[in-house]
PDB file of N, CA and C in Angstrom:
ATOM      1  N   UNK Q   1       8.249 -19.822 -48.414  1.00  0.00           N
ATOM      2  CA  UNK Q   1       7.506 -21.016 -48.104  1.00  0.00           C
ATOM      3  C   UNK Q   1       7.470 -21.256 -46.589  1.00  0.00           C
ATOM      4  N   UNK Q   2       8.655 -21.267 -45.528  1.00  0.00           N
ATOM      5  CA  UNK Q   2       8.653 -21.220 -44.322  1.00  0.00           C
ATOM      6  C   UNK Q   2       7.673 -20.395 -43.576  1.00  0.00           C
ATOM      7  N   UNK Q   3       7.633 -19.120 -44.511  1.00  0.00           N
ATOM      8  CA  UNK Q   3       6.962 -18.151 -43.814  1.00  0.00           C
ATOM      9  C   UNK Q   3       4.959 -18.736 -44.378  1.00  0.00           C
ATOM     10  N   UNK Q   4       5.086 -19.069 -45.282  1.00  0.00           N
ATOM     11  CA  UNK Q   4       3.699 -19.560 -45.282  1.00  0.00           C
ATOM     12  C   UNK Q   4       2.924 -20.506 -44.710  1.00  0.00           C
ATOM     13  N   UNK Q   5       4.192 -21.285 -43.878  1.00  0.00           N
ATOM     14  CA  UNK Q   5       3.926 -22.537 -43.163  1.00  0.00           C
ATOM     15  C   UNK Q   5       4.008 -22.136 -41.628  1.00  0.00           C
ATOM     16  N   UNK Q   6       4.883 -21.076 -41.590  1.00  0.00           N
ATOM     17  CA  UNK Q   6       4.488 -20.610 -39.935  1.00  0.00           C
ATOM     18  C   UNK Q   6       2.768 -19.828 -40.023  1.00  0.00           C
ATOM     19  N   UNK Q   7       2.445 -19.121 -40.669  1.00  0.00           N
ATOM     20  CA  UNK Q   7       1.203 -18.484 -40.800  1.00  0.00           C
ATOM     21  C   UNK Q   7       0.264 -19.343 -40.647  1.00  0.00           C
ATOM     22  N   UNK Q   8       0.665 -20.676 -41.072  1.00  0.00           N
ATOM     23  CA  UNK Q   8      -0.541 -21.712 -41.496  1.00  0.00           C
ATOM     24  C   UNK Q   8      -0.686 -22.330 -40.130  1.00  0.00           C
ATOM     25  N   UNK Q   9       0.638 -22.503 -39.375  1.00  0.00           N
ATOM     26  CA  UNK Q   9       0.501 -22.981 -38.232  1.00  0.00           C
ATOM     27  C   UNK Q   9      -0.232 -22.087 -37.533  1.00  0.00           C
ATOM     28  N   UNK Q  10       0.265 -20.783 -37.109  1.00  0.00           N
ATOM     29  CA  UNK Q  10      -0.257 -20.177 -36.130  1.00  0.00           C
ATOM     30  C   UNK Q  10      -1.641 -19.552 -36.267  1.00  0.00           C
ATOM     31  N   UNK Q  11      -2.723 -19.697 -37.565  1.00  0.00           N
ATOM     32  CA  UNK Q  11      -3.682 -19.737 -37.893  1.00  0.00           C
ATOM     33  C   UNK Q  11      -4.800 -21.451 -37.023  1.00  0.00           C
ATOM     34  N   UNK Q  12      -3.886 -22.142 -37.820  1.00  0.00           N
ATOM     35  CA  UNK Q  12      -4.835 -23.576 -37.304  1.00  0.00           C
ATOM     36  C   UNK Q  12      -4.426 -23.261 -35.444  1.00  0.00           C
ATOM     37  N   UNK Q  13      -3.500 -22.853 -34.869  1.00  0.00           N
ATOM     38  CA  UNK Q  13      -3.543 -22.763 -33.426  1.00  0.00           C
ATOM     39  C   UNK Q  13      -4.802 -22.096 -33.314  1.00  0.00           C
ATOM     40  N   UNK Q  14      -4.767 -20.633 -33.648  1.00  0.00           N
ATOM     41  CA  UNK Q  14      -5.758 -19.820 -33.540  1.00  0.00           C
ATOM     42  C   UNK Q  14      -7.142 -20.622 -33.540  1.00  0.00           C
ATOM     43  N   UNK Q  15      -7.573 -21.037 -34.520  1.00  0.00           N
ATOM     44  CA  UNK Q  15      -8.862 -22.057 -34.802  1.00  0.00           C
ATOM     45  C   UNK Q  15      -8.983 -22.655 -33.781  1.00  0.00           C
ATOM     46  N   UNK Q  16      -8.143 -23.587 -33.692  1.00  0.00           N
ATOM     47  CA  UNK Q  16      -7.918 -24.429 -32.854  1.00  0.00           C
ATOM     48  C   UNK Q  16      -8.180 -23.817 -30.711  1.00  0.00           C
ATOM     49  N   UNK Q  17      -7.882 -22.465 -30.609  1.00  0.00           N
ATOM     50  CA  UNK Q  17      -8.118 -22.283 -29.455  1.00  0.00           C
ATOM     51  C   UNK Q  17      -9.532 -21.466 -29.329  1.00  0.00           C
ATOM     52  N   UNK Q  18      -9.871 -21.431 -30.583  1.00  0.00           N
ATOM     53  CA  UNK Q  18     -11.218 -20.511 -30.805  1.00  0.00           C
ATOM     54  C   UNK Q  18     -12.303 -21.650 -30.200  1.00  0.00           C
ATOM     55  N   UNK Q  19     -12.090 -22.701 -30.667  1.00  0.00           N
ATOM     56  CA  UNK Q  19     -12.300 -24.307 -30.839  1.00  0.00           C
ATOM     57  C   UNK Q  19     -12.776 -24.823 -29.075  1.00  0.00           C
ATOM     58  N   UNK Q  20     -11.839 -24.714 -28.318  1.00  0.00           N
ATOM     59  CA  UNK Q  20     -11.618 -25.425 -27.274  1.00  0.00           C
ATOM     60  C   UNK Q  20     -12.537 -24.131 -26.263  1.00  0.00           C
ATOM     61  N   UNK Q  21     -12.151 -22.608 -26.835  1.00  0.00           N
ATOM     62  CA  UNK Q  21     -13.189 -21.970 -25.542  1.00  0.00           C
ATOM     63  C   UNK Q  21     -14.344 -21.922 -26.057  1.00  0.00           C
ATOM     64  N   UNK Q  22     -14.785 -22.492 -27.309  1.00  0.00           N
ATOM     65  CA  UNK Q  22     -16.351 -22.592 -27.275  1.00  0.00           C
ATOM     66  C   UNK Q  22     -16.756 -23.835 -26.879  1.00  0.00           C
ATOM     67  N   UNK Q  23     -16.163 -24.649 -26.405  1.00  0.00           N
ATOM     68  CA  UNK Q  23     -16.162 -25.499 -26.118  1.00  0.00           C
ATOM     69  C   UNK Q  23     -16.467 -25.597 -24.297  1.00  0.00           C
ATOM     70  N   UNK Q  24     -15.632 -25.150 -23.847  1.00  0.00           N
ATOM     71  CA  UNK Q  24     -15.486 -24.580 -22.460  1.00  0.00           C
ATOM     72  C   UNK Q  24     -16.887 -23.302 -22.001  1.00  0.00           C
ATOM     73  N   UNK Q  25     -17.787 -22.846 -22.617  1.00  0.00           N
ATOM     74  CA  UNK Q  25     -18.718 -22.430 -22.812  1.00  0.00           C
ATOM     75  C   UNK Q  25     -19.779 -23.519 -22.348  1.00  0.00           C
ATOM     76  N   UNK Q  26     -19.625 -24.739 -23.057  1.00  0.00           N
ATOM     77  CA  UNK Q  26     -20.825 -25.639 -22.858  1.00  0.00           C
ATOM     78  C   UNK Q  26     -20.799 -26.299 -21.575  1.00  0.00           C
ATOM     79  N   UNK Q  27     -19.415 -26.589 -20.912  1.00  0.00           N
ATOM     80  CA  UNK Q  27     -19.023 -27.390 -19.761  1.00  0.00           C
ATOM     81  C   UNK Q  27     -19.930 -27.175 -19.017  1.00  0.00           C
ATOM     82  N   UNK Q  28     -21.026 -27.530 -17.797  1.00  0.00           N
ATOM     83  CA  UNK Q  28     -21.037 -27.140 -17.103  1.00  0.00           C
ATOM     84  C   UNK Q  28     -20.629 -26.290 -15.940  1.00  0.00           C
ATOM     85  N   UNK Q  29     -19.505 -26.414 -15.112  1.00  0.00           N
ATOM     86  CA  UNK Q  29     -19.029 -25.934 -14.171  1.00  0.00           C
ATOM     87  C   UNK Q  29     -18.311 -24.949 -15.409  1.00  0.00           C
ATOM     88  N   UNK Q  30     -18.036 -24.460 -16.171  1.00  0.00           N
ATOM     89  CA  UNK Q  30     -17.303 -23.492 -17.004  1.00  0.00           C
ATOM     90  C   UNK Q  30     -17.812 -21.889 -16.706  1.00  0.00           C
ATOM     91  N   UNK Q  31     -18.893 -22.308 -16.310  1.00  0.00           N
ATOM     92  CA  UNK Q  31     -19.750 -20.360 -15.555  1.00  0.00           C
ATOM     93  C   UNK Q  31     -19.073 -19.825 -14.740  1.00  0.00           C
ATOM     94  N   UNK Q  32     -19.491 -20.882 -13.384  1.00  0.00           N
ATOM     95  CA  UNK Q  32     -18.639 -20.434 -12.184  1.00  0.00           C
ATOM     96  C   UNK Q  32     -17.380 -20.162 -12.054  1.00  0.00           C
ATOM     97  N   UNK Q  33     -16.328 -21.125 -13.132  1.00  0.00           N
ATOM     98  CA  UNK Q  33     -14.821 -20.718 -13.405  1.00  0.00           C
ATOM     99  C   UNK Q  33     -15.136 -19.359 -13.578  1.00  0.00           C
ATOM    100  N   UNK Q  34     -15.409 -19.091 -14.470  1.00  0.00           N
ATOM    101  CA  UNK Q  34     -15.190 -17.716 -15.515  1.00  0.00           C
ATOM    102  C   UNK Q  34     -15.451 -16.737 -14.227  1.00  0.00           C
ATOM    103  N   UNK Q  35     -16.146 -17.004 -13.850  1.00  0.00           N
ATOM    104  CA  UNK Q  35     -16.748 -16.366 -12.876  1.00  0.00           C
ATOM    105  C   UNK Q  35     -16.065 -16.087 -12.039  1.00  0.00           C
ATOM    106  N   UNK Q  36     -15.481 -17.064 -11.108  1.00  0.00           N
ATOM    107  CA  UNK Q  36     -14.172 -16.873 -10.111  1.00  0.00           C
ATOM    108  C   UNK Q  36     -13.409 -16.227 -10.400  1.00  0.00           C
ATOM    109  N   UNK Q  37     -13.282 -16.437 -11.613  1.00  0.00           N
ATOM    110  CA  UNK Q  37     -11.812 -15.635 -12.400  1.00  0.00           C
ATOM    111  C   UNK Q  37     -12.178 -14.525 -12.631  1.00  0.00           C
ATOM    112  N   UNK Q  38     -13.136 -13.763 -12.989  1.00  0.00           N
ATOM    113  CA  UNK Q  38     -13.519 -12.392 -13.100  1.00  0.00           C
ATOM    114  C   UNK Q  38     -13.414 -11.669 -11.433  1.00  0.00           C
ATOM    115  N   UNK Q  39     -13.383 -12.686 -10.561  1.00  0.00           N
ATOM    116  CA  UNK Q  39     -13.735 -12.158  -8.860  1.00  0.00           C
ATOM    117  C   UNK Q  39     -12.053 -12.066  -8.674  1.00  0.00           C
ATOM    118  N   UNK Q  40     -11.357 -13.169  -8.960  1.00  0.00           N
ATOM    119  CA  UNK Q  40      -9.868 -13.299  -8.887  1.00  0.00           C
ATOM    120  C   UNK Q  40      -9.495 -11.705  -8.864  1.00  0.00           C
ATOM    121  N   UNK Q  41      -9.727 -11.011 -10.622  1.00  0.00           N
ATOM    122  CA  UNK Q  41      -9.415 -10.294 -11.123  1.00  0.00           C
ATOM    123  C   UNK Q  41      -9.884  -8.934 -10.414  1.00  0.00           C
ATOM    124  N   UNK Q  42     -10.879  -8.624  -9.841  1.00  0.00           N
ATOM    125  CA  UNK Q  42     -11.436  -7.927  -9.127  1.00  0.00           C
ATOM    126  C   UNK Q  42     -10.710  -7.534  -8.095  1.00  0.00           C
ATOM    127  N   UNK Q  43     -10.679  -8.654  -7.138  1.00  0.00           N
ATOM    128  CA  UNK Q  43      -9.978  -8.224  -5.762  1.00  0.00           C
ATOM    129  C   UNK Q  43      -8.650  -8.117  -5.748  1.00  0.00           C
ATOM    130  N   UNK Q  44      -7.479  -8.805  -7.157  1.00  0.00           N
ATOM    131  CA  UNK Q  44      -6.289  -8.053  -7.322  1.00  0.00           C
ATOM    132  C   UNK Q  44      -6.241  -7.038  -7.123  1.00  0.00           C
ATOM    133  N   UNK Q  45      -7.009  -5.951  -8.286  1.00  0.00           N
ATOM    134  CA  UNK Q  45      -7.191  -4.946  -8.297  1.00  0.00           C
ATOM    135  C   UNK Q  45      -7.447  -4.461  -7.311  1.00  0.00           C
ATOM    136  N   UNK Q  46      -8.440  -4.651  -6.376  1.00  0.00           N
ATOM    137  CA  UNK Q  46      -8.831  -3.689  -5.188  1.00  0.00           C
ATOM    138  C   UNK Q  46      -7.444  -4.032  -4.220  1.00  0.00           C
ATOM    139  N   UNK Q  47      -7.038  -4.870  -4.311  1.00  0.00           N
ATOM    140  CA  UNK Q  47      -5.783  -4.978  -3.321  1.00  0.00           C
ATOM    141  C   UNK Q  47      -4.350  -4.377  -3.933  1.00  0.00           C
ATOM    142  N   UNK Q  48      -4.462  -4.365  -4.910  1.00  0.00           N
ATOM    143  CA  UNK Q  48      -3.367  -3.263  -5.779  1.00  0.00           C
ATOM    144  C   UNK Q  48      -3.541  -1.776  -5.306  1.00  0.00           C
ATOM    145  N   UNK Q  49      -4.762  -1.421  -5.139  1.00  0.00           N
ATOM    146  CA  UNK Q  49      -5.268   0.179  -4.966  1.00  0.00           C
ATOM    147  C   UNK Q  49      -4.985   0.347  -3.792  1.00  0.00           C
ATOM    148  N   UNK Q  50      -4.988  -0.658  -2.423  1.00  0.00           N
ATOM    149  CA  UNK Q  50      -4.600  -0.433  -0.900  1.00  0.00           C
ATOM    150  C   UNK Q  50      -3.681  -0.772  -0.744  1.00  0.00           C
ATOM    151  N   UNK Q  51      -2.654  -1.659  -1.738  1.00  0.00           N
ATOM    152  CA  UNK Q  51      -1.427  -1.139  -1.362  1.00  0.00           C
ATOM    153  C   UNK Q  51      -0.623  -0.215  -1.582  1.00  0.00           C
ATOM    154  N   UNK Q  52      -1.191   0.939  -2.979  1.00  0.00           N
ATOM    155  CA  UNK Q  52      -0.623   1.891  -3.275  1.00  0.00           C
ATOM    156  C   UNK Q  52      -0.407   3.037  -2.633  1.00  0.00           C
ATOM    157  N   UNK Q  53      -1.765   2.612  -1.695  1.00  0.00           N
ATOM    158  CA  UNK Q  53      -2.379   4.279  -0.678  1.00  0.00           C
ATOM    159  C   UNK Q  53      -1.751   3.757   0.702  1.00  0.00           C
ATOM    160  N   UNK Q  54      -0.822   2.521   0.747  1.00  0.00           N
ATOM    161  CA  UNK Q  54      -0.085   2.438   1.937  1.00  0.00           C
ATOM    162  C   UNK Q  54       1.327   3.201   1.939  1.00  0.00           C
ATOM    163  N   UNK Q  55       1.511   3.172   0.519  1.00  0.00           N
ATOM    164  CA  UNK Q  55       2.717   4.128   0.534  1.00  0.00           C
ATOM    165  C   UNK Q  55       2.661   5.739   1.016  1.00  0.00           C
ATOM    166  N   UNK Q  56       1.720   6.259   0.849  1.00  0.00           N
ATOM    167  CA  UNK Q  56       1.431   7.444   1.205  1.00  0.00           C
ATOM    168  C   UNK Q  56       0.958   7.402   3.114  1.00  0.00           C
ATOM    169  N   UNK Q  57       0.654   6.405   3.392  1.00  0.00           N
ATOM    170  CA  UNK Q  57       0.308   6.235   4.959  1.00  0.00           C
ATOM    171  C   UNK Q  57       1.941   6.393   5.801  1.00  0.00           C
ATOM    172  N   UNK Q  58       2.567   5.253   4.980  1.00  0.00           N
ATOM    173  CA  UNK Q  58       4.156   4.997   5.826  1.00  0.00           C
ATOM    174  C   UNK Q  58       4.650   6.244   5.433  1.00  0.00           C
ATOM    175  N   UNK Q  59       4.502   6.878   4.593  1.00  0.00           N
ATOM    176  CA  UNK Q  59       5.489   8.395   4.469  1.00  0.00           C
ATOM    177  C   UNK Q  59       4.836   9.386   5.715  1.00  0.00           C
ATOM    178  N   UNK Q  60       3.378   9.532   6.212  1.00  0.00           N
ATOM    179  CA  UNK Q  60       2.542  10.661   7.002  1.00  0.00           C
ATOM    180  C   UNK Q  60       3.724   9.720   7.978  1.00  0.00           C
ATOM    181  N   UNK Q  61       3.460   8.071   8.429  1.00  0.00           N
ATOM    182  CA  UNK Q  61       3.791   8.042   9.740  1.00  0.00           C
ATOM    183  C   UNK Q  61       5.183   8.476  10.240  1.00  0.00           C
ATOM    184  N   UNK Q  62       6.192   8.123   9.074  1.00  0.00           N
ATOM    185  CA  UNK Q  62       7.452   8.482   9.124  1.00  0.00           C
ATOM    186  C   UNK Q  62       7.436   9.936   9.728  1.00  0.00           C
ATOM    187  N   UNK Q  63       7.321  10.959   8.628  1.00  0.00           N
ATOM    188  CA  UNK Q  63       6.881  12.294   9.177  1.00  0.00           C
ATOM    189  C   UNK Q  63       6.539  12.810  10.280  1.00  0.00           C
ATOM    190  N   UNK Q  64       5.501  12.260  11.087  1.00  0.00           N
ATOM    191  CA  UNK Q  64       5.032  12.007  12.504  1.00  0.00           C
ATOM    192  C   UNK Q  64       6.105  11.313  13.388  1.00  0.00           C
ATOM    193  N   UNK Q  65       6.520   9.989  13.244  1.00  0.00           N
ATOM    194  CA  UNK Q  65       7.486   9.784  13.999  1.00  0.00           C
ATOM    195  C   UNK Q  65       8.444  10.878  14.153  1.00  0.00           C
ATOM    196  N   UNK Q  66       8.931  11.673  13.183  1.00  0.00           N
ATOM    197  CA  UNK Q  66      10.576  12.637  13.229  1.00  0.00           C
ATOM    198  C   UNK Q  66       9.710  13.430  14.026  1.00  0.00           C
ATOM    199  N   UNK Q  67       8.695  13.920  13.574  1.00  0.00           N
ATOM    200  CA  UNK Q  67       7.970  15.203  14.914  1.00  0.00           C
ATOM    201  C   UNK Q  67       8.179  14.963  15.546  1.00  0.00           C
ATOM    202  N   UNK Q  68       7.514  13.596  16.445  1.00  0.00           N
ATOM    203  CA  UNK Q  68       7.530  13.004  17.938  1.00  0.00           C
ATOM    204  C   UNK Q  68       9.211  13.334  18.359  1.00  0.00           C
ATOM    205  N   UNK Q  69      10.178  12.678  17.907  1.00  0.00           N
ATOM    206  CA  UNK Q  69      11.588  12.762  18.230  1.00  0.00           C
ATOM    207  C   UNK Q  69      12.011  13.703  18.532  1.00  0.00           C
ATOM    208  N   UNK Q  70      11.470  14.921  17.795  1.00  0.00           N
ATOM    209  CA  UNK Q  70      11.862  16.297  17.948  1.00  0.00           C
ATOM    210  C   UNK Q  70      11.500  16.860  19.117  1.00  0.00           C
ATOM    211  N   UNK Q  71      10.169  16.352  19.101  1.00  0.00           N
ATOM    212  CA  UNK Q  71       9.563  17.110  20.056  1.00  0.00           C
ATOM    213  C   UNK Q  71       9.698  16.388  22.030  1.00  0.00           C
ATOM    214  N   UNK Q  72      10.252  15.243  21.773  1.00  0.00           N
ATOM    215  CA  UNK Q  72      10.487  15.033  23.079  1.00  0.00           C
ATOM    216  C   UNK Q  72      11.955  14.847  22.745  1.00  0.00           C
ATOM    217  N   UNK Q  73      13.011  15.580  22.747  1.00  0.00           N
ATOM    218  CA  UNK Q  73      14.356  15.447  23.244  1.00  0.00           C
ATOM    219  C   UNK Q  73      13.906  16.600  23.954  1.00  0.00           C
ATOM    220  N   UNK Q  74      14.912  16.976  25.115  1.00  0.00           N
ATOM    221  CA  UNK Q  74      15.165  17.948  26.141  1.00  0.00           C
ATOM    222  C   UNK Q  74      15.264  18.917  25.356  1.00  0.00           C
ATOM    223  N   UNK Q  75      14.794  20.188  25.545  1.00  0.00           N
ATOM    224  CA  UNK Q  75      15.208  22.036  25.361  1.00  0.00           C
ATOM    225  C   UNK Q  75      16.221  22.188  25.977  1.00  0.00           C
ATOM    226  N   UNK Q  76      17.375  22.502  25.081  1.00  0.00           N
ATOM    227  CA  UNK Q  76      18.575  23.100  25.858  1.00  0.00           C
ATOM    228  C   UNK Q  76      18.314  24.510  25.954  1.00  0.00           C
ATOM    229  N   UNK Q  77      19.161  24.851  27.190  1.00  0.00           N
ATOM    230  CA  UNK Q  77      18.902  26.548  27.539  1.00  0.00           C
ATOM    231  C   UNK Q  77      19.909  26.989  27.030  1.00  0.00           C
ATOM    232  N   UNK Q  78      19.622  28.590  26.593  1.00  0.00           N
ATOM    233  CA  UNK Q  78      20.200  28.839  25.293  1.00  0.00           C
ATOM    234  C   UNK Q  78      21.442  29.842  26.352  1.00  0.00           C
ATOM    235  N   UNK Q  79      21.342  29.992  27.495  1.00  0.00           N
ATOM    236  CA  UNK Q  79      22.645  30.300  28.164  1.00  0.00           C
ATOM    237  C   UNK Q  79      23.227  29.430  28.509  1.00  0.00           C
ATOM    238  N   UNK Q  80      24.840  29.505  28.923  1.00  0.00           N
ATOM    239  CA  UNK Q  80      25.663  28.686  28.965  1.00  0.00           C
ATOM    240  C   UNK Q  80      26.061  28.313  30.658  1.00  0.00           C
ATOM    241  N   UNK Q  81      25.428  28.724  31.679  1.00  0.00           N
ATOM    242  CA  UNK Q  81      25.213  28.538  33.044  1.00  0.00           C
ATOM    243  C   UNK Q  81      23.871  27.872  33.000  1.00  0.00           C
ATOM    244  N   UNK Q  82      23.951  26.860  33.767  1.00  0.00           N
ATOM    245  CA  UNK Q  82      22.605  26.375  34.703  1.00  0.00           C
ATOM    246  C   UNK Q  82      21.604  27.252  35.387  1.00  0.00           C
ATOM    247  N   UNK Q  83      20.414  27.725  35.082  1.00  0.00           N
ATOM    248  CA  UNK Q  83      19.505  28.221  36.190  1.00  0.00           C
ATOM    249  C   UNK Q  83      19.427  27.814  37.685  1.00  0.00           C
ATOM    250  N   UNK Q  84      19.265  28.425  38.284  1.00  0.00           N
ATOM    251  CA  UNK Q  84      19.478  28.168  39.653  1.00  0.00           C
ATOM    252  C   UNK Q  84      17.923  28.599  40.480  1.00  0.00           C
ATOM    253  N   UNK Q  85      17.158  27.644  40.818  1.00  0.00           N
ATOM    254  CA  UNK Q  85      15.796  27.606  41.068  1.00  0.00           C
ATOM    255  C   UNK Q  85      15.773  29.029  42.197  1.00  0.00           C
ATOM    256  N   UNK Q  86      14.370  29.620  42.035  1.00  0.00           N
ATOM    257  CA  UNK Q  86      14.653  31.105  43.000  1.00  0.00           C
ATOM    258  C   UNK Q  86      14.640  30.785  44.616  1.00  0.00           C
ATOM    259  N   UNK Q  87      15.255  31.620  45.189  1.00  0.00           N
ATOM    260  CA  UNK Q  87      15.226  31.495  46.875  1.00  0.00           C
ATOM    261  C   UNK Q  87      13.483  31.436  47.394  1.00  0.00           C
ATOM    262  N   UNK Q  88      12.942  30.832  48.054  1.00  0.00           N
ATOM    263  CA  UNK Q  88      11.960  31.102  48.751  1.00  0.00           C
ATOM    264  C   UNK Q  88      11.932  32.073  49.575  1.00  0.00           C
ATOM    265  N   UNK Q  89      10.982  33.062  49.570  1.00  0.00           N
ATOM    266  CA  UNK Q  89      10.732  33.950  50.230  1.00  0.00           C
ATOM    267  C   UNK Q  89      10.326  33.130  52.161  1.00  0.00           C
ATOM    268  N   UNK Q  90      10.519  34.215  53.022  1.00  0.00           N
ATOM    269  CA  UNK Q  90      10.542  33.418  54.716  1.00  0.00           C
ATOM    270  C   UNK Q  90       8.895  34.227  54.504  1.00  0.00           C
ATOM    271  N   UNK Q  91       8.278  33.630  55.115  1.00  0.00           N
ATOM    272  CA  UNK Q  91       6.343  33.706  55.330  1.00  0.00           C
ATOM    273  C   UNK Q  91       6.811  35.006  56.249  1.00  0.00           C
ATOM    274  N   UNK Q  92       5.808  35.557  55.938  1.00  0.00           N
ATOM    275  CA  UNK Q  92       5.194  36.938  56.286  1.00  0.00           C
ATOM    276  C   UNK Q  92       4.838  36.641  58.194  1.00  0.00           C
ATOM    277  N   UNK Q  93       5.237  37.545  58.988  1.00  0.00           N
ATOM    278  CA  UNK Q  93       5.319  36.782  60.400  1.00  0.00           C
ATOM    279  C   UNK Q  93       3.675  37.553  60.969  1.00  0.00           C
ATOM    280  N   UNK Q  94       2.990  36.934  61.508  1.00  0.00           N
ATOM    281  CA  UNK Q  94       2.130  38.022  61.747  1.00  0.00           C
ATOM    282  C   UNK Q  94       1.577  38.252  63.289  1.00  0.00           C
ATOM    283  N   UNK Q  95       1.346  39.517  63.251  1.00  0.00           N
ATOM    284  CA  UNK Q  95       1.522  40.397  64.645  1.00  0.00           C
ATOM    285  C   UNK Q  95      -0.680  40.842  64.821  1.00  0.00           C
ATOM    286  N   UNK Q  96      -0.166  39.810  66.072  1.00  0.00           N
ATOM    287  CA  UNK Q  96      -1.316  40.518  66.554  1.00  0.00           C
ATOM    288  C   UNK Q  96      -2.159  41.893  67.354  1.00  0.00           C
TER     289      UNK Q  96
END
């Protein structure tokens, strides 16, 4: 019996909300809602899709940043003495 009386309830809800959006149909301003709300729903979505493809942006830049790092620390020289810049040659003296 409980169970025939919850059914009964959640039937007359049902009716009952079938009820109120045909209702909301006739309103005037009830278009443009619907309407907004279909645009709402829209640009979630498109803003769901650019934030997904930001994840893939911050991973390239990450990536790029470690290059950069790499690539400007100093080259160590792979001998264990300092180079020592070459002597200049003395100019060629010339004889007339």
């Amino acid at each position: 019996m409980a169970q025939d009386r919850g059914q009964d309830i959640i039937s007359r809800l049902a009716d009952r909300g079938e009820d109120v959006i045909g209702r909301l149909s006739d309103m005037p301003g009830a278009q443009r809602l619907a309407e907004s709300a279909v645009q709402l729903r829209e640009r979630a979505d498109e803003m769901q899709r650019r934030l997904r493809g930001l994840d893939a942006l911050e991973r390239r830049v990450d990536a790029l940043e470690r290059k950069v790092d790499e690539l400007s620390k100093p080259k160590r020289s792979t001998s264990s003495r300092a180079r020592k810049p070459a002597a200049k040659k003395p100019a060629a003296k010339k004889t007339s």
